[in-house]
mmCIF file of C-alpha atoms and ligand atoms in Angstrom:
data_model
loop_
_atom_site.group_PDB
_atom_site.id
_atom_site.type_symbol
_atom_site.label_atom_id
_atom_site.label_comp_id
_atom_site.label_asym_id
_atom_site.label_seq_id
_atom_site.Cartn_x
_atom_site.Cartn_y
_atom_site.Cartn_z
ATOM 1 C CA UNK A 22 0.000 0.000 0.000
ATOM 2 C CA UNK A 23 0.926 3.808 -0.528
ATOM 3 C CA UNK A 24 2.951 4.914 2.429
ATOM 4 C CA UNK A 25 1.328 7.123 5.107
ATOM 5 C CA UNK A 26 3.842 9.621 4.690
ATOM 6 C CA UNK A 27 2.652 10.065 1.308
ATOM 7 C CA UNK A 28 -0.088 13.360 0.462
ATOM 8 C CA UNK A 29 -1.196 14.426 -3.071
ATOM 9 C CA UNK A 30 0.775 17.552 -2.534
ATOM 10 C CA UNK A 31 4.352 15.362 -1.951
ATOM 11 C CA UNK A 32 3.585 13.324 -5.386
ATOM 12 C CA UNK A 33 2.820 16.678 -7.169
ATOM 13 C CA UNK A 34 6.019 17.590 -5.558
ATOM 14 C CA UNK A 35 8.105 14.818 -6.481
ATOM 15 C CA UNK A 36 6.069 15.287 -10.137
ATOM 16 C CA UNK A 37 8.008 18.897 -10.454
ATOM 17 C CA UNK A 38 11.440 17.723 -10.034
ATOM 18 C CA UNK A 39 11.006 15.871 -13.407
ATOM 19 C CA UNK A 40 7.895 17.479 -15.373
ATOM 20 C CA UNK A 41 8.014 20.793 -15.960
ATOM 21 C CA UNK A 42 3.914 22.299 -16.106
ATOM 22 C CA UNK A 43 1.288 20.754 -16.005
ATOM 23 C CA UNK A 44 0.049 21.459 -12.831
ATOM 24 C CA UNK A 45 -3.441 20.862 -13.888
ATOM 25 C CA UNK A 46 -2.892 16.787 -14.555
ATOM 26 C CA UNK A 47 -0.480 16.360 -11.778
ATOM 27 C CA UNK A 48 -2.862 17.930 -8.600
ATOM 28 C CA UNK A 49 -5.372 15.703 -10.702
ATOM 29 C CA UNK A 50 -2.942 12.440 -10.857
ATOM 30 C CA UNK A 51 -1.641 12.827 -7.590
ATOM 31 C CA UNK A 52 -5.381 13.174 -6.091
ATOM 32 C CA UNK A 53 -6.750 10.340 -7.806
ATOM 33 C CA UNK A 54 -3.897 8.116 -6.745
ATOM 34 C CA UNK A 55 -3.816 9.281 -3.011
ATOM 35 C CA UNK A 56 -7.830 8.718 -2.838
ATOM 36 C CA UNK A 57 -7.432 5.483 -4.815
ATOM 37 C CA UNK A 58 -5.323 4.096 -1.781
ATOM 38 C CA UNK A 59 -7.492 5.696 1.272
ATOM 39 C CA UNK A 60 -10.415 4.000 -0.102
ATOM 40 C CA UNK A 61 -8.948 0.911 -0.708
ATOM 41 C CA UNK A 62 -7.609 0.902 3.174
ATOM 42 C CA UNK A 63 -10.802 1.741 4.057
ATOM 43 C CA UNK A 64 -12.612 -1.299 2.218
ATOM 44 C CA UNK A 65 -10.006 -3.406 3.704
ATOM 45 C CA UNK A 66 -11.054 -2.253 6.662
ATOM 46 C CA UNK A 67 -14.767 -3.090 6.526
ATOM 47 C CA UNK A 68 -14.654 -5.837 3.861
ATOM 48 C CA UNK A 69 -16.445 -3.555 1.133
ATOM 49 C CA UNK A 70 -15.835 -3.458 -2.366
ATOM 50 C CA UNK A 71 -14.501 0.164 -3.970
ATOM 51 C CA UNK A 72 -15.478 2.194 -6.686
ATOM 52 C CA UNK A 73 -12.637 2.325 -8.838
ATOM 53 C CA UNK A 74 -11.569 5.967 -10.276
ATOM 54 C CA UNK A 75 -9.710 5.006 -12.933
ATOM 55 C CA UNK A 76 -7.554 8.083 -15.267
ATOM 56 C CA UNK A 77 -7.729 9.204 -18.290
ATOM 57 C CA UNK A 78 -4.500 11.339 -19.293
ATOM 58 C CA UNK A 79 -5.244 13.578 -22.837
ATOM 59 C CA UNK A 80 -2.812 15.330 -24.596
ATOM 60 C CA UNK A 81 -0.640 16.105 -27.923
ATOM 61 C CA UNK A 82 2.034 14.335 -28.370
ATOM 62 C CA UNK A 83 5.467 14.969 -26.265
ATOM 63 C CA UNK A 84 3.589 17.222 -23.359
ATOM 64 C CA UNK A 85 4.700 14.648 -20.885
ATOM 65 C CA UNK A 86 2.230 12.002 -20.480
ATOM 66 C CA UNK A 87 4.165 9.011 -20.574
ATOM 67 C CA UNK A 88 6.918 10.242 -18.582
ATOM 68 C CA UNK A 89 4.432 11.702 -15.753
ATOM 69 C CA UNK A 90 3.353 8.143 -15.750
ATOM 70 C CA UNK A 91 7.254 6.998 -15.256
ATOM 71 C CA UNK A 92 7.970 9.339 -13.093
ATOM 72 C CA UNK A 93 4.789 8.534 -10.593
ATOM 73 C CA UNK A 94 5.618 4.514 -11.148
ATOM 74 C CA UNK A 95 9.352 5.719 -9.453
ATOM 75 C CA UNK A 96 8.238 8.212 -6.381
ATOM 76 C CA UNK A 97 5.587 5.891 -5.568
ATOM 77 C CA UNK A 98 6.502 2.492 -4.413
ATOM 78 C CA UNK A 99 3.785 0.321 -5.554
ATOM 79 C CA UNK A 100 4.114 -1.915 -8.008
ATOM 80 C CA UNK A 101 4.037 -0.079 -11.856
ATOM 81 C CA UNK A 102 4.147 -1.101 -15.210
ATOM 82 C CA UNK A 103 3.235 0.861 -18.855
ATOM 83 C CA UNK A 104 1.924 -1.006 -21.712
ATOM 84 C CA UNK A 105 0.589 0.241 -25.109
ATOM 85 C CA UNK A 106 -2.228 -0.323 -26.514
ATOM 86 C CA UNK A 107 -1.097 -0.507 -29.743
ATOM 87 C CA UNK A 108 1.042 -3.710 -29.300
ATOM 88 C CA UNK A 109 -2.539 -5.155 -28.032
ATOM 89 C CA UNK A 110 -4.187 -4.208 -31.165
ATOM 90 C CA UNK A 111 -1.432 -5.410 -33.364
ATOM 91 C CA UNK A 112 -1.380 -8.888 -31.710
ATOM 92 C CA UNK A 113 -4.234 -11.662 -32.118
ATOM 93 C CA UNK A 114 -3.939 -12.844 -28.894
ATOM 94 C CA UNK A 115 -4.959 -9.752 -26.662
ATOM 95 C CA UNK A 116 -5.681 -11.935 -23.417
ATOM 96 C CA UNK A 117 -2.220 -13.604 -23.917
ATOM 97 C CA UNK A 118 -0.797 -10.253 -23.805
ATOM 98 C CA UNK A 119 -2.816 -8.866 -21.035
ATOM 99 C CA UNK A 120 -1.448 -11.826 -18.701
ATOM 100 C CA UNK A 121 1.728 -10.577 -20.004
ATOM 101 C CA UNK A 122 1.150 -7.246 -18.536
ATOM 102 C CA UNK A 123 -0.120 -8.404 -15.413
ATOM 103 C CA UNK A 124 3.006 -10.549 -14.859
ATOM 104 C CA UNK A 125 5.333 -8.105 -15.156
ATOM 105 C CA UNK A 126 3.328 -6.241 -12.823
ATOM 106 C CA UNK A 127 3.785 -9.660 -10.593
ATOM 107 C CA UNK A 128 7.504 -9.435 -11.168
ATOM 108 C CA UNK A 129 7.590 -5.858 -10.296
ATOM 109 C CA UNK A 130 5.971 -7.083 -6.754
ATOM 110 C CA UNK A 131 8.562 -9.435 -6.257
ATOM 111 C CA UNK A 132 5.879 -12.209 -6.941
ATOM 112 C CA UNK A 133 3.867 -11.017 -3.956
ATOM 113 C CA UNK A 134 0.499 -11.409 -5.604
ATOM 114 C CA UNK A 135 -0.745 -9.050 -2.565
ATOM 115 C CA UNK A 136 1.167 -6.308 -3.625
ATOM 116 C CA UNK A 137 0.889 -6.605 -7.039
ATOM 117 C CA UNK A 138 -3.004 -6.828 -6.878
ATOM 118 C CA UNK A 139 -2.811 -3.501 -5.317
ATOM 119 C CA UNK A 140 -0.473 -2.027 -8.260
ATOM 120 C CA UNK A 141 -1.025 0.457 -11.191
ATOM 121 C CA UNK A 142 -1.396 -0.279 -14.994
ATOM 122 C CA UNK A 143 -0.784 2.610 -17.325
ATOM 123 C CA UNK A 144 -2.159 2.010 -20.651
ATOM 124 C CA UNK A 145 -0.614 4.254 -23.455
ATOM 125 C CA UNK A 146 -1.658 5.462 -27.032
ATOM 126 C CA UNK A 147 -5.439 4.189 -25.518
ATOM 127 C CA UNK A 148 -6.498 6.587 -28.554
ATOM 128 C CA UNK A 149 -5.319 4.141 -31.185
ATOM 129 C CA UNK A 150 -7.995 1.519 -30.070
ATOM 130 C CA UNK A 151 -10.907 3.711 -32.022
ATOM 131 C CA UNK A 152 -13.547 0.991 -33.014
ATOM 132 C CA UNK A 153 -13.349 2.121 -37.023
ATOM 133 C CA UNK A 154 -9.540 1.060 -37.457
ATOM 134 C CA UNK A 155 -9.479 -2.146 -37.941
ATOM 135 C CA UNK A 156 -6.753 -3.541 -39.598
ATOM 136 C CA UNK A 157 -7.102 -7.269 -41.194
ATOM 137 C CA UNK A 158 -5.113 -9.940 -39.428
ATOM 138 C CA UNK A 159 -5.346 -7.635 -36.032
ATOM 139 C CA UNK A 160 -7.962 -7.565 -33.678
ATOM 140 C CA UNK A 161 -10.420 -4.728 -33.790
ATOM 141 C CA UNK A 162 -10.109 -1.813 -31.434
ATOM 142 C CA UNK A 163 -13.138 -2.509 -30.188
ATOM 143 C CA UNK A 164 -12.414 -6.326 -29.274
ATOM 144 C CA UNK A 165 -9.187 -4.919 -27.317
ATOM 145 C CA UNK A 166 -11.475 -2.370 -25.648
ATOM 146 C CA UNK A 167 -13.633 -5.291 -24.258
ATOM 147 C CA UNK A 168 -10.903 -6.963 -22.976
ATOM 148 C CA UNK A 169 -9.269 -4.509 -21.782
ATOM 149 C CA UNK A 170 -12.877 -3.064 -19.997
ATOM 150 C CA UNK A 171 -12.946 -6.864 -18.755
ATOM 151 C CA UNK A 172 -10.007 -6.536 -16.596
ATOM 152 C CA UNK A 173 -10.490 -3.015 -15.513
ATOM 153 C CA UNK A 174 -13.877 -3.977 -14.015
ATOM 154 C CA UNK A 175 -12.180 -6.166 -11.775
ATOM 155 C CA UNK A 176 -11.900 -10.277 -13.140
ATOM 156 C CA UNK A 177 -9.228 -12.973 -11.973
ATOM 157 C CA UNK A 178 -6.768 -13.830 -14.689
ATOM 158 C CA UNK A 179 -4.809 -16.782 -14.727
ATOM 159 C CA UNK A 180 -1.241 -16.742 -15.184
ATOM 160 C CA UNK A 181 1.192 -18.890 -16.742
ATOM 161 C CA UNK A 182 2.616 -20.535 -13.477
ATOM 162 C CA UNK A 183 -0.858 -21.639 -12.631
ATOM 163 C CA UNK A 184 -1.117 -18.500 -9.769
ATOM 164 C CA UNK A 185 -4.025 -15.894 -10.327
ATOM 165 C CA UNK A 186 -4.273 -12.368 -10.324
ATOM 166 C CA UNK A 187 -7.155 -10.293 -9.363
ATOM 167 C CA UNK A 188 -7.554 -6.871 -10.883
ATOM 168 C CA UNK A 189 -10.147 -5.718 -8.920
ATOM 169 C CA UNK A 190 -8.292 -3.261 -7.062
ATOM 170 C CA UNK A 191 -5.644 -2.209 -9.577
ATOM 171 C CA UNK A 192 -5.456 1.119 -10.657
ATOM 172 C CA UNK A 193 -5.519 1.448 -14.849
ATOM 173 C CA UNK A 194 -4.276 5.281 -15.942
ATOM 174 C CA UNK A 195 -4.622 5.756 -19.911
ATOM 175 C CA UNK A 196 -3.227 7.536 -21.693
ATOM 176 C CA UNK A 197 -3.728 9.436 -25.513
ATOM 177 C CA UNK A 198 -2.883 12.230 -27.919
ATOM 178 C CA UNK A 199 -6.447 12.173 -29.116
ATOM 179 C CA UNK A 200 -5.913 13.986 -32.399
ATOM 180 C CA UNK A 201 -9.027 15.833 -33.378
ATOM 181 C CA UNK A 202 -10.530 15.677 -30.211
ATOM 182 C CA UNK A 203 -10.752 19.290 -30.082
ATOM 183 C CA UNK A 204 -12.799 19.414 -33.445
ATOM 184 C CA UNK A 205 -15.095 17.142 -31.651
ATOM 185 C CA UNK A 206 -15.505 19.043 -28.222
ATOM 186 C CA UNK A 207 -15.955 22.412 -30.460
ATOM 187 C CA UNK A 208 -18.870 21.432 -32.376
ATOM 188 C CA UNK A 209 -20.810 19.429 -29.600
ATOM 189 C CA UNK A 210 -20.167 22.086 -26.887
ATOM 190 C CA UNK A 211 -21.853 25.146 -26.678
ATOM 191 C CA UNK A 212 -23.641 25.654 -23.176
ATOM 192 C CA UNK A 213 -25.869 28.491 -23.528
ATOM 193 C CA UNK A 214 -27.044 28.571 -20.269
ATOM 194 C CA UNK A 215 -28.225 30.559 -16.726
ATOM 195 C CA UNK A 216 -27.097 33.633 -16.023
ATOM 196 C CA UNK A 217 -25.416 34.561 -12.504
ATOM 197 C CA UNK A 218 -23.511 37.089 -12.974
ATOM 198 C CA UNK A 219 -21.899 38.063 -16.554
ATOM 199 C CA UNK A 220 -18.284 37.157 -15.098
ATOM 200 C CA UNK A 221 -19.474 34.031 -13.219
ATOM 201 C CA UNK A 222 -21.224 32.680 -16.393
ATOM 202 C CA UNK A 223 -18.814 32.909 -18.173
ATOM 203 C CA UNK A 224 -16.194 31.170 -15.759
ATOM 204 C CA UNK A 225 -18.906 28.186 -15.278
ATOM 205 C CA UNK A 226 -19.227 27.894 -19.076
ATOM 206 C CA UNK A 227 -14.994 27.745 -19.741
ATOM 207 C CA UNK A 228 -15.068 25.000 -17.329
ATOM 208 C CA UNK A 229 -17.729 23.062 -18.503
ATOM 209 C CA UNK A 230 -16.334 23.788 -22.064
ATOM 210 C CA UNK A 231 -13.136 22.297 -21.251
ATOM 211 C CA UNK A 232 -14.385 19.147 -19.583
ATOM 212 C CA UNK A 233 -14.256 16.307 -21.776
ATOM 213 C CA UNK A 234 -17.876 14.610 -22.044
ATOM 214 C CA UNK A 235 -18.260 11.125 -21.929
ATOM 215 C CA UNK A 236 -19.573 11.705 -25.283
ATOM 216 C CA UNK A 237 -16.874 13.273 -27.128
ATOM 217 C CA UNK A 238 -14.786 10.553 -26.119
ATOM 218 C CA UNK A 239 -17.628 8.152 -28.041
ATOM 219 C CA UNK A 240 -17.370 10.388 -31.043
ATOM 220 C CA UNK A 241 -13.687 9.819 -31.085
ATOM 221 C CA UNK A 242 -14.286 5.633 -31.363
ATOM 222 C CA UNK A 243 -14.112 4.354 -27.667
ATOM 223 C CA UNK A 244 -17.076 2.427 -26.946
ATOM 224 C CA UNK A 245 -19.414 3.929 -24.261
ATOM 225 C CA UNK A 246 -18.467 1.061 -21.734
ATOM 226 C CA UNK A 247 -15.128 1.833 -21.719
ATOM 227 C CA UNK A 248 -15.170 5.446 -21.274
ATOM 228 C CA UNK A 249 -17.530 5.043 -18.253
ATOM 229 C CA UNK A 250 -14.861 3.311 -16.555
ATOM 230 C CA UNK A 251 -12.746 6.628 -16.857
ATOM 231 C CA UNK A 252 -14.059 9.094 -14.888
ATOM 232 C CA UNK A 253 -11.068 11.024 -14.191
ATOM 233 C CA UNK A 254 -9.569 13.175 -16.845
ATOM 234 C CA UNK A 255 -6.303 15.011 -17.222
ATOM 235 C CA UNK A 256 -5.710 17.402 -19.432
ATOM 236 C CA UNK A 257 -1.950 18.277 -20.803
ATOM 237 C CA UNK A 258 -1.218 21.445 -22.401
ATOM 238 C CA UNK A 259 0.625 21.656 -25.030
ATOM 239 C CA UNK A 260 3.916 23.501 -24.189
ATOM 240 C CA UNK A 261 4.864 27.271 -25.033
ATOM 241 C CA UNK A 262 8.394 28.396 -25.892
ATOM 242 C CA UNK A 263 8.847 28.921 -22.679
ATOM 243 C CA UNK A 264 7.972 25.521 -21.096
ATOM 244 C CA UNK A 265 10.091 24.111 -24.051
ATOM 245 C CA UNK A 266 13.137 26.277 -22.867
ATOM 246 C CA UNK A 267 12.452 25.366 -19.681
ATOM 247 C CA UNK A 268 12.231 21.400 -19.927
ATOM 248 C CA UNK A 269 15.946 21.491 -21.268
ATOM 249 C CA UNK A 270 17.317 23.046 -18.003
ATOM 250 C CA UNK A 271 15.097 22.354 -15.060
ATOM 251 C CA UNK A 272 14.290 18.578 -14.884
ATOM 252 C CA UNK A 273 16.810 16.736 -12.429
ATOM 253 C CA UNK A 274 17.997 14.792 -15.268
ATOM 254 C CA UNK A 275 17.464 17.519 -17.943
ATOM 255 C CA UNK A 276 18.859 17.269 -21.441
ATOM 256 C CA UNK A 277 21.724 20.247 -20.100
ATOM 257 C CA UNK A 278 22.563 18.408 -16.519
ATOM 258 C CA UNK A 279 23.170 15.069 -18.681
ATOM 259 C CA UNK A 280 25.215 17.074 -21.267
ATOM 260 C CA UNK A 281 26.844 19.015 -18.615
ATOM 261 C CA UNK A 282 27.702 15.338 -16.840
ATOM 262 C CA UNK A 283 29.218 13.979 -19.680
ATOM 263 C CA UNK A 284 31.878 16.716 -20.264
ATOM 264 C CA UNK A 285 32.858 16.827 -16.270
ATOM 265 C CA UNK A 286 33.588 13.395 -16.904
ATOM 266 C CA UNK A 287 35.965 14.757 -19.487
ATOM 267 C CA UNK A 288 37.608 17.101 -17.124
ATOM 268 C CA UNK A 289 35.682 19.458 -19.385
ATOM 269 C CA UNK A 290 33.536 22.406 -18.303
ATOM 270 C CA UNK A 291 30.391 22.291 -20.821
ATOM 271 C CA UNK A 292 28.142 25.921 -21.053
ATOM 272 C CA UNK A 293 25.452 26.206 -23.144
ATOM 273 C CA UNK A 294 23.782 30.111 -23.435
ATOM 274 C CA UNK A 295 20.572 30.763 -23.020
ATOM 275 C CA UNK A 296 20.159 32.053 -26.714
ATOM 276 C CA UNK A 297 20.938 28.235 -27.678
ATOM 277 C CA UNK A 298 17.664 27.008 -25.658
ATOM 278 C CA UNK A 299 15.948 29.857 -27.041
ATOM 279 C CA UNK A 300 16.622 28.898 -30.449
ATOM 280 C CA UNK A 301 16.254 25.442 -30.151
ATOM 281 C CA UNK A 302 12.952 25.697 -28.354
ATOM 282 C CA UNK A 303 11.610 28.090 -31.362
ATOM 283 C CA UNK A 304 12.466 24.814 -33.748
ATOM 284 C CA UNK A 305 10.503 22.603 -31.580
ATOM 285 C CA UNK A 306 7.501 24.722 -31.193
ATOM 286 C CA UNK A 307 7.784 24.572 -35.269
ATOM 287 C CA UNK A 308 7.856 21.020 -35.207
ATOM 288 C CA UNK A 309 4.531 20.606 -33.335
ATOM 289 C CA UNK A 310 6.102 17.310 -31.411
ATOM 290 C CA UNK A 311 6.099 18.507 -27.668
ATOM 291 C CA UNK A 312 9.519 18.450 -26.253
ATOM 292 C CA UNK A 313 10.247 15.058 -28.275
ATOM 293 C CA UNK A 314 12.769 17.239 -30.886
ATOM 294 C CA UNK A 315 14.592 18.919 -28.611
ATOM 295 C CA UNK A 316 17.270 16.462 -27.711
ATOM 296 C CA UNK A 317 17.857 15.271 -31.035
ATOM 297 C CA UNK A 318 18.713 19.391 -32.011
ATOM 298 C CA UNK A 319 21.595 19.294 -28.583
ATOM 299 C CA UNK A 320 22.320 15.934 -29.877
ATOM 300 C CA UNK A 321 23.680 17.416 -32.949
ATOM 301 C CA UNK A 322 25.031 20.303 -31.960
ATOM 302 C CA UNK A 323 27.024 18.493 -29.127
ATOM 303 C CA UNK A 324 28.446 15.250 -31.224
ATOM 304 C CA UNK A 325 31.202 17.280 -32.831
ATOM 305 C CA UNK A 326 32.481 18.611 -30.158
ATOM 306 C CA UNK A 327 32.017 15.277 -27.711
ATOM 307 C CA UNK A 328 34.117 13.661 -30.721
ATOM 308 C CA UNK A 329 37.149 15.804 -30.332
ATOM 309 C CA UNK A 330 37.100 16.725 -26.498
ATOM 310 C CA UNK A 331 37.754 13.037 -25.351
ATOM 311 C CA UNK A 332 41.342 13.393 -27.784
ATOM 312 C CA UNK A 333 42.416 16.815 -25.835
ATOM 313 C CA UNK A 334 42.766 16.842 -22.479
ATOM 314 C CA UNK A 335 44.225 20.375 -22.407
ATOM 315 C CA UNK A 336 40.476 21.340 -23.233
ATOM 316 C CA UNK A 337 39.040 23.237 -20.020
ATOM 317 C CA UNK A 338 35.876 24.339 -20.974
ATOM 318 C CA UNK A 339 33.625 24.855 -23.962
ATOM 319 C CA UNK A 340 31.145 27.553 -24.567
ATOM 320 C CA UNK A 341 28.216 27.751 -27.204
ATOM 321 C CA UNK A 342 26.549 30.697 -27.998
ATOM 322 C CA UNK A 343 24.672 30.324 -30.435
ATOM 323 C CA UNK A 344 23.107 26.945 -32.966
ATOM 324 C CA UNK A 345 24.732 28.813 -35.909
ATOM 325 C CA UNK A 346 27.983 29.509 -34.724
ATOM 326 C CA UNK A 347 30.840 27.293 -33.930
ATOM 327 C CA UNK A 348 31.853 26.604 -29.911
ATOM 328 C CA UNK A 349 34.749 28.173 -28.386
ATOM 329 C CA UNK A 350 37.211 26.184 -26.597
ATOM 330 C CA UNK A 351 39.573 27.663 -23.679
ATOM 331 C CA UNK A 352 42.625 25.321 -23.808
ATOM 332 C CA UNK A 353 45.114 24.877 -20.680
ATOM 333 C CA UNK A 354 48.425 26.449 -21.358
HETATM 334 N N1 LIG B 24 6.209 18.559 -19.357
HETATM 335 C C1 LIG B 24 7.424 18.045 -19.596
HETATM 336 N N2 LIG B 24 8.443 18.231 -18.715
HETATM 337 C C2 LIG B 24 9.667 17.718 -18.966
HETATM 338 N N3 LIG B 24 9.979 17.001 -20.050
HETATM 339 C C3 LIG B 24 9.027 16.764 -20.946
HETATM 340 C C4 LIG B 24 7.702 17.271 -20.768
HETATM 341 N N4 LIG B 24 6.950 16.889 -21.819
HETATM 342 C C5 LIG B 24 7.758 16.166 -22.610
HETATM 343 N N5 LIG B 24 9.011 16.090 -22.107
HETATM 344 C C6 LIG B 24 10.159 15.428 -22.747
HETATM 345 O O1 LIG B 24 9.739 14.909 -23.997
HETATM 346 C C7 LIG B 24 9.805 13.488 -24.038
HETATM 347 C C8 LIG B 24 8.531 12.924 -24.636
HETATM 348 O O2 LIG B 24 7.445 13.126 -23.759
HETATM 349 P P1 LIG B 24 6.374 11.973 -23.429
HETATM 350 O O3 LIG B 24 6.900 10.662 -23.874
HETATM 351 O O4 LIG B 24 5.973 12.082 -22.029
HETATM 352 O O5 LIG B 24 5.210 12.446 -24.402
HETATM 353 P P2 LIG B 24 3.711 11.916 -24.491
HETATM 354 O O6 LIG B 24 2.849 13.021 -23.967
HETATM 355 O O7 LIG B 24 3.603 10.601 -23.825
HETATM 356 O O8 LIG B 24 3.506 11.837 -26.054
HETATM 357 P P3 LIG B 24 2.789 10.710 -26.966
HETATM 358 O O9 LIG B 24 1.339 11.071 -26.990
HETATM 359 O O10 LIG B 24 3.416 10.917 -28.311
HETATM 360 O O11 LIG B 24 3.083 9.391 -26.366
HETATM 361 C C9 LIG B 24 10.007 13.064 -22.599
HETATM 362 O O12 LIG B 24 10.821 11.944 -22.504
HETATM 363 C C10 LIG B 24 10.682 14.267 -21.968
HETATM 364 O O13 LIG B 24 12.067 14.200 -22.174
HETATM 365 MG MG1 LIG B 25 3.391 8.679 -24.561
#
């Protein structure tokens, strides 16, 4: 079970040290997880079965979803494990592969069936199960939507070593990019509606325009069922300039620290100006693919100069100023 030490606001906390934003999905993660585990200490308590919460995490590609995910499977010490659904779609033997998951999620408990019964599943790229894609020699969306819907609700599944697993009281987080989501929302909102005043109307109708209905998410291909069973849903933003700027510095293990690492291991001093984040985060906002680009761009810009450091030890420190112009290197005398 979660540790007692553990509050919403120490996950969100343990969240910033590796996603930068967001603050919306992680209060709404961290929440949903912490309430998760009081209710099922409570029902342990009295013998009662929960209601399961179970998350839905929307958002373009690259905002952070999947490594929120990772990062909440490593500050909380439960039992974790990520699949996608698009491996279960490509395969014909979903249930196969669902007893897959669930083992690894038995490994991850140290084969303590206890523990791992209690665990979290995050389902990725849940988006790419709509019910009109079906490809031929694949199973349908749909089909993996059942199944999946079969173990969410809570059903024992055998495993290979003849030992069972009940999902009743694991927690499932999905996760999508949910392209053209948006297009749906727009055209089956519009609340007209009540009028307090001007300023609170319009504050009530933002927020009810921003929830995602039930509905849209039917529009979009998942089967009714199946969104039913998500009642929570995150929202990711997609990330400014800023945020992209940002992501490349601030994260404990951020694209500069592990750069930065790398040359002290050298003897080498690297610095990278802030112009140089500026200009690489104006690419990536051009790309449209979340932070994904942005280490491939320091990638680049760094392989020349990791090729010849390693051969020169008299090199002290390296400076870039700038993608378009070439480093400077202060040499020992
Ligand atoms: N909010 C963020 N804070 C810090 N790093 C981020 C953030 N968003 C994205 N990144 C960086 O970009 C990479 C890709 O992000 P991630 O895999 O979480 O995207 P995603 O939202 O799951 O996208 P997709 O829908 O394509 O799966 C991460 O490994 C991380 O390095
Ligand atoms: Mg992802």
């Amino acid at each position: 079970m979660l540790d007692s030490s553990v509050k919403p606001s120490s996950i969100v906390a343990s969240l910033d040290q590796y996603v930068i934003g967001q603050d919306q999905a992680k209060k709404i993660v961290a929440v949903a997880v912490y309430s998760h585990y009081r209710k099922l200490a409570r029902s342990e308590a009295d013998q009662t079965r929960i209601t399961k919460s179970n998350v839905l995490l929307i958002g373009s590609s690259g905002t952070g979803k999947t490594l929120l995910c990772d990062t909440l499977s490593r500050v909380l010490d439960v039992p974790f494990v990520t699949a996608e659904a698009t491996s279960l779609a490509q395969t014909r033997y979903v249930n196969e592969e669902i007893e897959a998951i669930l083992q690894r999620l038995l490994d991850k408990a140290s084969g303590d069936v206890a523990k791992a019964q209690h665990g979290i599943v995050y389902i990725d790229e849940i988006d790419k199960l709509k019910s009109a894609d079906a490809q031929p020699q694949s199973n349908s969306g749909e089909s993996v939507q059942h199944a999946l819907l079969k173990i969410m609700e809570g059903t024992g599944v055998k495993l290979g070593n003849a030992r069972y697993i009940d999902t009743t009281n694991i927690l499932f987080i999905c996760g999508g990019a949910f392209v053209g989501l948006d297009e749906i929302m727009s055209q089956t909102h519009g609340y007209g509606l009540v009028s307090f005043s001007k300023e609170d109307n319009q504050k009530i109708l933002d927020r009810l325009n921003s929830r995602v209905k039930p509905t849209d998410l039917f529009s979009f291909g998942l089967i009714p069922e199946f969104t039913g069973r998500l009642p929570i849903v995150a929202h990711f933003q997609d990330l400014s300039r800023k945020m992209l700027v940002r992501i490349m510095i601030e994260p404990k293990d951020s694209i500069y620290s592990q750069f930065r690492e790398i040359f002290e291991s050298e003897g080498t001093e690297l610095t990278i100006e802030p112009m140089v984040f500026d200009q690489n985060a104006e690419i990536a906002y051009e790309y449209k693919t979340g932070a994904r680009s942005l280490r491939g761009i320091v990638e680049e810009l760094i392989t020349p100069i990791l090729f010849v450091v390693p051969d020169d030890p008299s090199i002290r420190k390296v400076r870039i100023s700038s993608l378009f112009s070439a480093p400077t290197f202060v040499k020992e005398k």
